[in-house]
Coordinates of C-alpha atoms and ligand atoms in Angstrom, one line a residue:
X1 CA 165.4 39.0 97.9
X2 CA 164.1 39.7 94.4
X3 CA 166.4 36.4 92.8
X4 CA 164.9 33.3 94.4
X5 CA 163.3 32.2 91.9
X6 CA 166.4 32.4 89.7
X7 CA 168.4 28.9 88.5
X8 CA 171.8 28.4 89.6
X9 CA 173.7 26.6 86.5
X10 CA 176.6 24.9 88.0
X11 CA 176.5 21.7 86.0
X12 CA 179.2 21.2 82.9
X13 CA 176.0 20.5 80.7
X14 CA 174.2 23.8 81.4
X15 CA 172.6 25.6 78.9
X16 CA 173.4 29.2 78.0
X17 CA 176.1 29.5 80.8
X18 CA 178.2 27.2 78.5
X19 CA 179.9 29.1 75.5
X20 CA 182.5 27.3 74.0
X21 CA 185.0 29.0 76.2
X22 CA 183.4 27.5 79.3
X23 CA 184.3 23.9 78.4
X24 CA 188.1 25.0 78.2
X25 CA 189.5 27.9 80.7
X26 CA 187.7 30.3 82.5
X27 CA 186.7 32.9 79.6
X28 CA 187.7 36.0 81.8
X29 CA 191.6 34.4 82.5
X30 CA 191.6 31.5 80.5
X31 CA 194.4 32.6 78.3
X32 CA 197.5 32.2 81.2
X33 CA 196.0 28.9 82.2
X34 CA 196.7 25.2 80.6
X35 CA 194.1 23.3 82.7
X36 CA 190.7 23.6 83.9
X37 CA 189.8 25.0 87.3
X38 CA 189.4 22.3 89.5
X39 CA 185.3 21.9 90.0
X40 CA 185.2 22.1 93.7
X41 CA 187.3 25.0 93.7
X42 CA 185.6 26.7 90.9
X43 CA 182.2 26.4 93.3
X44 CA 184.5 27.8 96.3
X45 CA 186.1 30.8 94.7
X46 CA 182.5 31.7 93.7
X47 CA 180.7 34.7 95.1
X48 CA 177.6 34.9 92.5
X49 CA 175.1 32.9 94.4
X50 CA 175.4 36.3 97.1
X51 CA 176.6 38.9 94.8
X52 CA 173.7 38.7 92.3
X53 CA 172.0 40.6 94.2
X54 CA 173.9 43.7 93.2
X55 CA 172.8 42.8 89.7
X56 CA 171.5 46.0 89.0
X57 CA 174.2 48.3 90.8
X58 CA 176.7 46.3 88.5
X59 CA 174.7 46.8 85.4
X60 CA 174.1 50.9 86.1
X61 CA 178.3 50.5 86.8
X62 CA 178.7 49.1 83.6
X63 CA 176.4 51.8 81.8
X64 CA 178.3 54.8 83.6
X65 CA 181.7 53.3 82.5
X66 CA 180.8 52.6 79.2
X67 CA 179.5 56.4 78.6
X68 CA 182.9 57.6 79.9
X69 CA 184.8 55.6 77.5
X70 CA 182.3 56.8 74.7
X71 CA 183.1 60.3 75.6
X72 CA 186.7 59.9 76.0
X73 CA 186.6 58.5 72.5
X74 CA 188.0 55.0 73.6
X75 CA 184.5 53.3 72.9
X76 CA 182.7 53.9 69.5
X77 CA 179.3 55.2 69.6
X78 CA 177.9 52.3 67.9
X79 CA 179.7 49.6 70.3
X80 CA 178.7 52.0 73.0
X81 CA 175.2 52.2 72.0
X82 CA 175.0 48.0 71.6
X83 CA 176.1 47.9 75.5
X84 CA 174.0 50.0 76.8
X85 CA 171.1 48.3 74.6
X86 CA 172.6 44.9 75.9
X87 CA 172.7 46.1 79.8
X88 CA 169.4 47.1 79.5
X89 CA 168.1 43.4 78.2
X90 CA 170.3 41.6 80.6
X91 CA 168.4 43.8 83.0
X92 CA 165.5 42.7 81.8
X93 CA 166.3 38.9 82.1
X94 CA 167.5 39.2 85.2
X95 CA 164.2 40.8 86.7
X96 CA 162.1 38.7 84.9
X97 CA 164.1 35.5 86.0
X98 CA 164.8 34.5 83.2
X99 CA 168.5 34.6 83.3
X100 CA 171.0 31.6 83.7
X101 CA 173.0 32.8 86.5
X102 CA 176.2 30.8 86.3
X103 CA 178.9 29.7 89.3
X104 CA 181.6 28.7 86.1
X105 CA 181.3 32.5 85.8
X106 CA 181.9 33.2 89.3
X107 CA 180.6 36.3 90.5
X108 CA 177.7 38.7 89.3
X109 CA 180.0 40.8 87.6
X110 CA 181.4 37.8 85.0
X111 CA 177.7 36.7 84.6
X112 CA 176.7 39.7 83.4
X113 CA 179.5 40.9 81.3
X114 CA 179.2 37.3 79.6
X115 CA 175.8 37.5 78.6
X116 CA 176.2 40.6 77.6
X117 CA 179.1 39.5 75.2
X118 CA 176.5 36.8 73.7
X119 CA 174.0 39.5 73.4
X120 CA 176.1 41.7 71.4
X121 CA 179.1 40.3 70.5
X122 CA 182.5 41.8 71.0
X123 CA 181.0 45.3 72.2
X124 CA 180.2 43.3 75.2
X125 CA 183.9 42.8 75.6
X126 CA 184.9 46.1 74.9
X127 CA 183.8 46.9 77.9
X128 CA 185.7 45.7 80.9
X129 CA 188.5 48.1 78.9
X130 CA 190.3 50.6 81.7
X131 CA 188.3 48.7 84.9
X132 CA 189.2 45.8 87.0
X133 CA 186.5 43.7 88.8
X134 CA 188.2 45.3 91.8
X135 CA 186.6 48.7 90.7
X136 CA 183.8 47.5 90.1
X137 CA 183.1 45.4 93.2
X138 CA 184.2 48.2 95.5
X139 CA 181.8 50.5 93.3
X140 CA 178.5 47.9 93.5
X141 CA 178.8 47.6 96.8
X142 CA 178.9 51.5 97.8
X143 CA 176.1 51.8 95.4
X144 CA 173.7 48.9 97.3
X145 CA 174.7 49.7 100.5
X146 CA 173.6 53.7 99.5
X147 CA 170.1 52.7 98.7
X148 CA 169.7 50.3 101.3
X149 CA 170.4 52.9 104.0
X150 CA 167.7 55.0 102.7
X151 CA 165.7 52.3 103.2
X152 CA 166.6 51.9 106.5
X153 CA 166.8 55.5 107.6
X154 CA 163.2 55.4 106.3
X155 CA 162.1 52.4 108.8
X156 CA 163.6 54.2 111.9
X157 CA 162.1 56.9 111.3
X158 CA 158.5 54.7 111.1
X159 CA 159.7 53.3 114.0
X160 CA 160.5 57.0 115.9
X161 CA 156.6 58.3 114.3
X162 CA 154.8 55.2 116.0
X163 CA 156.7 55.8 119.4
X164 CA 155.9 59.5 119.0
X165 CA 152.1 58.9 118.7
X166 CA 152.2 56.0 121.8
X167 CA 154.3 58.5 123.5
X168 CA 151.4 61.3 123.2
X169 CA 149.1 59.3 124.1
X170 CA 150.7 58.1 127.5
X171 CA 152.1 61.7 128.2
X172 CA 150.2 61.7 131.6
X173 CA 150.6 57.7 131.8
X174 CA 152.3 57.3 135.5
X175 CA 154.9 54.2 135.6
X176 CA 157.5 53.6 137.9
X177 CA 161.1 54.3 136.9
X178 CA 163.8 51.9 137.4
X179 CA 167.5 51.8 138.2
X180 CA 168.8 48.2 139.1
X181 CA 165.5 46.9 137.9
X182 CA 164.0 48.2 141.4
X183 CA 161.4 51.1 141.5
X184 CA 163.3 54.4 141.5
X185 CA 161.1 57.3 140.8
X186 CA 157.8 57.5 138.9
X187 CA 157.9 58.4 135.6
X188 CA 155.5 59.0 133.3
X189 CA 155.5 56.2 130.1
X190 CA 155.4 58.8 127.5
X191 CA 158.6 59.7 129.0
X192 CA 160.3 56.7 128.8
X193 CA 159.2 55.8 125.2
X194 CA 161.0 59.4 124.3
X195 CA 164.0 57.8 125.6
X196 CA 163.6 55.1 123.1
X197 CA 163.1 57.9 120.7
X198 CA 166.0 59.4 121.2
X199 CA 168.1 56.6 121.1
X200 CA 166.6 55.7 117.4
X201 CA 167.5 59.2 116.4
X202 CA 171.2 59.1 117.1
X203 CA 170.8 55.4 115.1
X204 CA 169.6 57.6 111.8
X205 CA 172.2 60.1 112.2
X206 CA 174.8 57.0 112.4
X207 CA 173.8 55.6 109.5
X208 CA 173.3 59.1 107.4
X209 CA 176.5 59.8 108.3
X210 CA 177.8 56.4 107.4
X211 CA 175.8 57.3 103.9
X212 CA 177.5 60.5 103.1
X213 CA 180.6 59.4 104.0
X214 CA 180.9 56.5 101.9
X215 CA 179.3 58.4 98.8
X216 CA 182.5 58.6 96.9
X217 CA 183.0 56.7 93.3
X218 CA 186.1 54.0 93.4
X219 CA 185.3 53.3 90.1
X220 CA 188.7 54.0 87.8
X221 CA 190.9 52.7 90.4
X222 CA 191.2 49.7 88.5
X223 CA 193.0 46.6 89.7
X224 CA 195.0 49.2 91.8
X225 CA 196.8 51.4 90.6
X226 CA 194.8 53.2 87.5
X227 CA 194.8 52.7 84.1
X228 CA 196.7 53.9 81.2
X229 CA 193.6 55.2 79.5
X230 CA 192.6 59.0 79.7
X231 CA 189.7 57.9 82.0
X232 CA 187.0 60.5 83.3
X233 CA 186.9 59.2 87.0
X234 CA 184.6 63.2 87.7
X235 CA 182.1 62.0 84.7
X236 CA 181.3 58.3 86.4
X237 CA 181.4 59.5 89.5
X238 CA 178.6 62.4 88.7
X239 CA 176.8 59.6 86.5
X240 CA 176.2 57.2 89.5
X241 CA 175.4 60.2 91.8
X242 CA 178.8 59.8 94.4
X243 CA 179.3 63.2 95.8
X244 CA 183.4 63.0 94.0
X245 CA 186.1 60.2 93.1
X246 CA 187.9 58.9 95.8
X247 CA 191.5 60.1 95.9
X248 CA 193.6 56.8 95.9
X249 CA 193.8 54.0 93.6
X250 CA 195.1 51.7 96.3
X251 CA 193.0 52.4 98.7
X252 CA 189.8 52.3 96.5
X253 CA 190.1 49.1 96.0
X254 CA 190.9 47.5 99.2
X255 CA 188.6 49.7 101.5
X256 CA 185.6 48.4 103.4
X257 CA 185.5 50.7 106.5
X258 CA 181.7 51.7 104.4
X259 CA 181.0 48.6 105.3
X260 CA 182.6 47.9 108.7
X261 CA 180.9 52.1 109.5
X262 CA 177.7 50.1 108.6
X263 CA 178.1 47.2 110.3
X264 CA 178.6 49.1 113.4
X265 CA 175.6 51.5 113.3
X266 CA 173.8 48.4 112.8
X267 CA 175.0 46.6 115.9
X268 CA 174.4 49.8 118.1
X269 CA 170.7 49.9 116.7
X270 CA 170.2 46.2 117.6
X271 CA 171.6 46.7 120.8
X272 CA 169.2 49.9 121.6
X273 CA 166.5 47.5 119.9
X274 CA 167.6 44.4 121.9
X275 CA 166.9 46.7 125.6
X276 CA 163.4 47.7 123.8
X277 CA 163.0 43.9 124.2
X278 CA 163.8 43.2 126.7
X279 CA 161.6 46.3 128.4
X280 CA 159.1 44.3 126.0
X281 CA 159.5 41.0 127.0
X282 CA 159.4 42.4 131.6
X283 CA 156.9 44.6 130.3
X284 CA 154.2 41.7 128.9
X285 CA 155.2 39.6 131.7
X286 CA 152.3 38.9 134.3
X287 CA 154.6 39.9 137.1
X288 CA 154.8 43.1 135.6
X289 CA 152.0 43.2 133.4
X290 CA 152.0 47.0 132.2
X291 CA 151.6 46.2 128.6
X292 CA 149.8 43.6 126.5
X293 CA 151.2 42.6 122.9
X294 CA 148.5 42.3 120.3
X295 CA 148.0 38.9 119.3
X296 CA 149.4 39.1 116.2
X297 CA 153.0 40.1 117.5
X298 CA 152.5 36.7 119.4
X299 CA 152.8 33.5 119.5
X300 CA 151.2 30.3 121.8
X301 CA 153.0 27.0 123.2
X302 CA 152.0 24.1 122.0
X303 CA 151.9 22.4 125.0
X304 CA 151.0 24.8 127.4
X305 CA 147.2 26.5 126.9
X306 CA 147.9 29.4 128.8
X307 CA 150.5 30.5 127.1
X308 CA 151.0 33.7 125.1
X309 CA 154.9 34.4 124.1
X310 CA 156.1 38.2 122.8
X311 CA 158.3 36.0 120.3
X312 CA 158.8 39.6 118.3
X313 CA 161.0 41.4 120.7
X314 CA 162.6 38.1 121.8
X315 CA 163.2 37.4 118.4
X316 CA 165.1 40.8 118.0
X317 CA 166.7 40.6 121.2
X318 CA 168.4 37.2 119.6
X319 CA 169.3 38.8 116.7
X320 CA 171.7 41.1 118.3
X321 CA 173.8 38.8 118.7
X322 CA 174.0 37.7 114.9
X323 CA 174.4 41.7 114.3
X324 CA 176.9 41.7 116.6
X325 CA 178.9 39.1 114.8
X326 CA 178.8 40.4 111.5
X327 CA 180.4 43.4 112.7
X328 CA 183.5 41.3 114.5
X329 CA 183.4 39.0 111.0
X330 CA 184.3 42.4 109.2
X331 CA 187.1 43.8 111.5
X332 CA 188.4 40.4 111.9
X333 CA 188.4 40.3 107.6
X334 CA 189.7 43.3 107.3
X335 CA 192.0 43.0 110.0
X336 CA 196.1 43.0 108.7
X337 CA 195.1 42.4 105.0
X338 CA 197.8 44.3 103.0
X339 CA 197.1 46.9 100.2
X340 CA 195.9 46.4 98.1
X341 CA 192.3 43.9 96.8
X342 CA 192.6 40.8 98.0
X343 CA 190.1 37.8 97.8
X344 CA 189.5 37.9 101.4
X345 CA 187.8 40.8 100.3
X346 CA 184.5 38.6 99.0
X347 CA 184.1 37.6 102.3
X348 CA 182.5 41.6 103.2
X349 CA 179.4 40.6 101.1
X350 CA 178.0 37.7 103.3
X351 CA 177.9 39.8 107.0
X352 CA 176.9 42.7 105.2
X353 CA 173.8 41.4 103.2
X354 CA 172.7 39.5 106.5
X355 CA 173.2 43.0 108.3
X356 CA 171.0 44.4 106.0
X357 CA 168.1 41.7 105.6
X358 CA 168.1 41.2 109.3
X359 CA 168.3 44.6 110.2
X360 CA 165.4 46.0 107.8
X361 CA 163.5 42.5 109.6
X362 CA 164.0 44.0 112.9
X363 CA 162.7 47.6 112.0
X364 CA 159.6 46.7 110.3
X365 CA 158.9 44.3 113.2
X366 CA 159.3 47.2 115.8
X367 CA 157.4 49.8 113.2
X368 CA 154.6 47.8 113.2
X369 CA 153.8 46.3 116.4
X370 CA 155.4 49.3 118.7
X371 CA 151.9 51.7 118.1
X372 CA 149.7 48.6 118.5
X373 CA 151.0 48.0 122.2
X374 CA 147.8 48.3 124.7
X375 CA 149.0 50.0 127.5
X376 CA 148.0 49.0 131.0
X377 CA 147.6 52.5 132.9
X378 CA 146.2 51.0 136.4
X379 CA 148.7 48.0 136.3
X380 CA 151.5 50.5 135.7
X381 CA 150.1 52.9 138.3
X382 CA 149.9 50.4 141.3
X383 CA 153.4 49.5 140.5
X384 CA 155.0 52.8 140.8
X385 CA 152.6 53.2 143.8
X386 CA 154.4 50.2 145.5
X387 CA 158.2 50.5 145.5
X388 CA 157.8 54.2 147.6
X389 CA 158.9 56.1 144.3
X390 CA 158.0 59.5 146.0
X391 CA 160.5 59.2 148.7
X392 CA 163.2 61.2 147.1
X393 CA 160.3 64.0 147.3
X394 CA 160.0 63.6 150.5
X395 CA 163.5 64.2 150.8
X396 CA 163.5 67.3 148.5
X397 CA 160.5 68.6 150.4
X398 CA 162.4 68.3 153.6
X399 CA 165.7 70.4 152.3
X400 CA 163.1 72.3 150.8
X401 CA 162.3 73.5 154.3
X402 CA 166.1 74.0 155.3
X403 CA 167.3 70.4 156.5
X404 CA 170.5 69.4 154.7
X405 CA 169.8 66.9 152.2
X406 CA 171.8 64.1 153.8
X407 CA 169.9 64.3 157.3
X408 CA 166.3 64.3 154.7
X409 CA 167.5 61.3 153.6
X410 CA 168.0 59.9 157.2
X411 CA 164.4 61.0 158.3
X412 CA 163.1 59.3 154.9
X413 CA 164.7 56.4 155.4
X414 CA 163.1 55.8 158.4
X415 CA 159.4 56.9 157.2
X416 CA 160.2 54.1 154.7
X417 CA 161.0 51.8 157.1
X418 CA 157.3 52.4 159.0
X419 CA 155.8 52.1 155.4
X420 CA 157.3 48.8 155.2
X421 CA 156.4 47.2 158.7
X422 CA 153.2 48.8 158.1
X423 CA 152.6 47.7 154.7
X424 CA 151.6 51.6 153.6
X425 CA 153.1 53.6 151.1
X426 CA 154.2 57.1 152.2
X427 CA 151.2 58.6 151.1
X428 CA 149.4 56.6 153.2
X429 CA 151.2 57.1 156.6
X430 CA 149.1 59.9 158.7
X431 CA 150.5 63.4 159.1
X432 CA 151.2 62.5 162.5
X433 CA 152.9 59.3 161.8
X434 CA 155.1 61.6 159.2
X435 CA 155.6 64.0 161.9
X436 CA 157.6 61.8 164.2
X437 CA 160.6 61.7 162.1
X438 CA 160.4 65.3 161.8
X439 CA 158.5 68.4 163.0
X440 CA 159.3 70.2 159.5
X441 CA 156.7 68.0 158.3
X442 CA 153.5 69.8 157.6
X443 CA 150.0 69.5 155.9
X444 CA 151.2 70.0 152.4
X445 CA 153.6 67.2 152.2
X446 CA 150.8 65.4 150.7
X447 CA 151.0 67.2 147.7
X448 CA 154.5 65.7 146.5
X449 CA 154.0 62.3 147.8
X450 CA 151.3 61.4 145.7
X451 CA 152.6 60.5 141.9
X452 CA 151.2 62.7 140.1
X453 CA 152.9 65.5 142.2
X454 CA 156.4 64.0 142.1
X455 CA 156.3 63.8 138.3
X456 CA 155.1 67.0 137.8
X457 CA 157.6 68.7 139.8
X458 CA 160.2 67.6 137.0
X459 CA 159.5 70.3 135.0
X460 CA 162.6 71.0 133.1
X461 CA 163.6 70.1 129.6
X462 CA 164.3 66.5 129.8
X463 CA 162.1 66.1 132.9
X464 CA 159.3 63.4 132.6
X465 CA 156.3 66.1 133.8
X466 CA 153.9 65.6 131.2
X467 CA 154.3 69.0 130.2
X468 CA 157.8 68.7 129.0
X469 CA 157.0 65.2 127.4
X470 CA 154.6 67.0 125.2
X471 CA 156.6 69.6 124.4
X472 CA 159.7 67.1 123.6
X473 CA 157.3 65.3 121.5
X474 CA 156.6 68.9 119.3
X475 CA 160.1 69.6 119.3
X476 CA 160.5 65.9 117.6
X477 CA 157.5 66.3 115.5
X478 CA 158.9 70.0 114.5
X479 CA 162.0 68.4 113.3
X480 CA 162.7 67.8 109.2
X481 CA 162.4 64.4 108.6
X482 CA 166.3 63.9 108.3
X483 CA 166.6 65.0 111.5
X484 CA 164.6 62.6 113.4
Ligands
LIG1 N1 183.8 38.5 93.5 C1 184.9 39.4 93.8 C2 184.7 40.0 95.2 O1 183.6 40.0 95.6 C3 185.1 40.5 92.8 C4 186.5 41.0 92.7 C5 187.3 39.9 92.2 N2 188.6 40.4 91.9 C6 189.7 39.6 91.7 N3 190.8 40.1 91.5 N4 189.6 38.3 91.9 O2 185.6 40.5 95.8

């Protein structure tokens, strides 16, 4: 993220982060303390080397809550106007790099409140009046993962337009369909990217939902149980843009599901992602060979010339597994924790950034290299060509012309046995050859043994004749954008 290039003061010695307080007690508790906090345990209890990155959520916190007090009358205008004039510096700092993030002041929230309290005195510590850290993390959090959603809603649905326009283009692209890895059916390949596309669109509509529900303000819960001031929790919560407060001090603070919710529509895209692979990594295979990678989604051995690996999609298929994780790191956290804010709590912000960096990884991955695949039509068309794919057309054919289905399947069966000792698909047996198994075999059988009749004649919605790809592609292309 944006703060690598940002110092880390932990030393006693640092500059700025060292205000007389510092050398004492911790500024924010220091009063109910008579020793130091132990070094190593200062550096343990510490969140802001991950936190930081909220920086800017905790600073737009900060100015909501310290408009509310304003209007509430429990913050002058003056002090009200030096925060807000402070916030916006630290702001500043912070995006320029050029602000002393400290681990004596644990967590983003402490760093910024302090600085701010050097910027403008004792304003600054005005501030923190009718919140709680606990408020305020719950707040930051909601607030980052909102916007990080969007960003992530926005990459699936990248992902979606580039399998849409592959999809179009391989609409009349015959491959053979699988079940237990072993040919099936044919399909078309436009046809089974739309099942990729359709998988990706229930992923959006997980993590929109996840969105809206999680769009409610915790700020005003406090530590946990409210505060004594007259506190406008409706005027925050407008002022950040959450949809209403949430109704329960207690469980304000000490909620993550947001987070778990998250977590979990993550894991279930990176699973649909991690079968993309591994379609990917069969796919690119010579054995296979239906699709090439591009180059530049590639990489080489270093030993072996030859070679040419599709790290991208095995990267991503690893990766599930780390998704995966987070989401069992979060239940586990969460798991028998009491009412309300505990410190366990900090422990939500190391899964859930990695969820988000690795996820937003994956998807721009995928976006970009999905419409660059170079799709191998005759490789794919020999394939579904050998595995007799049409033989459940046969069949059909057969009831077609009155024979129950389960004595077609008898007569096919043993057509398919002559294509193999032969070494001919059904297509290629003779009429009379055909005819032996059955005399209800006539002239026309022809017509739904080859592939392109047997994909044609699945012409219903959901079927993969290229017709109905094409028009499940305009339906998808019809759709609004927060739909897809
Ligand atoms: N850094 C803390 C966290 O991430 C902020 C809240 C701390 N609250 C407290 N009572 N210690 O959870």
């Amino acid at each position: 993220m944006s703060n690598k290039n940002q110092q880390m003061d932990s030393s006693p010695t640092g500059k700025r982060g060292d205000s007389a307080t510092d050398n004492a007690t911790n500024a924010a508790w220091g009063g109910r303390f008579s020793e130091q906090t132990d070094a190593f345990v200062e550096a343990f209890t510490a969140s802001v080397q991950f936190d930081r990155r909220m920086y800017r959520q905790d600073i737009n916190g900060s100015r909501a809550h310290a408009r509310m007090l304003n209007k509430i009358g429990v913050l002058n205008e003056e002090d009200c106007h030096a925060i807000l004039q402070g916030l916006d510096k630290v702001e500043q700092e912070i995006t320029d790099g050029n602000f002393n993030w400290s681990i004596k002041r644990e967590d983003v929230h402490m760093n910024i409140e302090a600085r701010l309290t050097e910027l403008v005195g004792d304003a600054g510590k005005r501030l923190h009046t009718g919140r709680s850290r606990n408020d305020q993390v719950a707040t930051d959090i909601r607030l980052y993962l909102r916007e990080q959603i969007d960003f992530i809603i926005n990459e699936i649905q990248r992902l979606q337009q580039g399998i849409l326009d592959v999809a179009a283009r391989e609409a009349d692209t015959i491959m053979p369909g699988f079940t237990h890895l072993q040919v099936a059916q044919p399909v078309t390949f436009g046809h089974h990217l739309m099942a990729w596309f359709e998988m990706l669109k229930r992923d959006g509509s997980r993590f929109a939902d996840c969105q809206q529900r999680m769009n409610m303000s915790p700020l005003g819960a406090a530590a946990l149980a409210g505060t004594s001031y007259p506190i406008d929790r409706e005027f925050t919560a407008q002022q950040l843009g959450f949809t209403a407060p949430t109704e329960n001090s207690l469980d304000s603070v000490s909620d993550r599901d947001f987070a778990i919710e998250f977590c979990s529509a993550a894991a279930i895209l990176l699973v649909h992602m991690s079968r993309m692979s591994e379609e990917l990594v069969i796919w690119s295979s010579a054995q296979f060979d239906f699709i090439e990678l591009p180059d530049r989604f590639c990489t080489g051995s270093s030993i072996m010339p030859q070679k040419k690996n599709p790290d991208v999609p095995e990267l991503v298929r690893g990766k599930t597994g780390r998704i995966n994780g987070n989401l069992i790191s979060l239940l586990t956290l969460m798991k028998s924790q009491p009412l309300a804010y505990n410190k366990d709590n900090q422990e939500d912000k190391e899964p859930l950034f990695d969820t988000i960096d690795t996820v937003s990884g994956c998807l721009r991955a995928f976006a970009d290299m999905v419409p660059a695949i170079i799709c191998k039509r005759e490789s794919m068309y020999k394939a579904a060509k050998q595995g007799f794919s049409t033989a459940t057309d046969l069949a059909d054919y057969l009831v077609r012309k009155n024979l129950p289905f389960r004595d077609a399947h008898e007569v096919v069966g043993s057509a398919v046995a002559m294509g193999v000792s032969t070494g001919k698909d059904l297509s290629e047996l003779s009429l009379e050859q055909l005819q032996q198994f059955s005399d209800k075999i006539e002239a026309d059988v022809f017509e739904v043994l080859t592939l392109e009749g047997s994909v044609q004649s699945r012409n219903h919605i959901g079927g993969t004749a290229p017709a109905q790809v094409r028009k499940a592609i305009a339906r998808a292309r019809a759709e609004p954008a927060s739909k897809k």
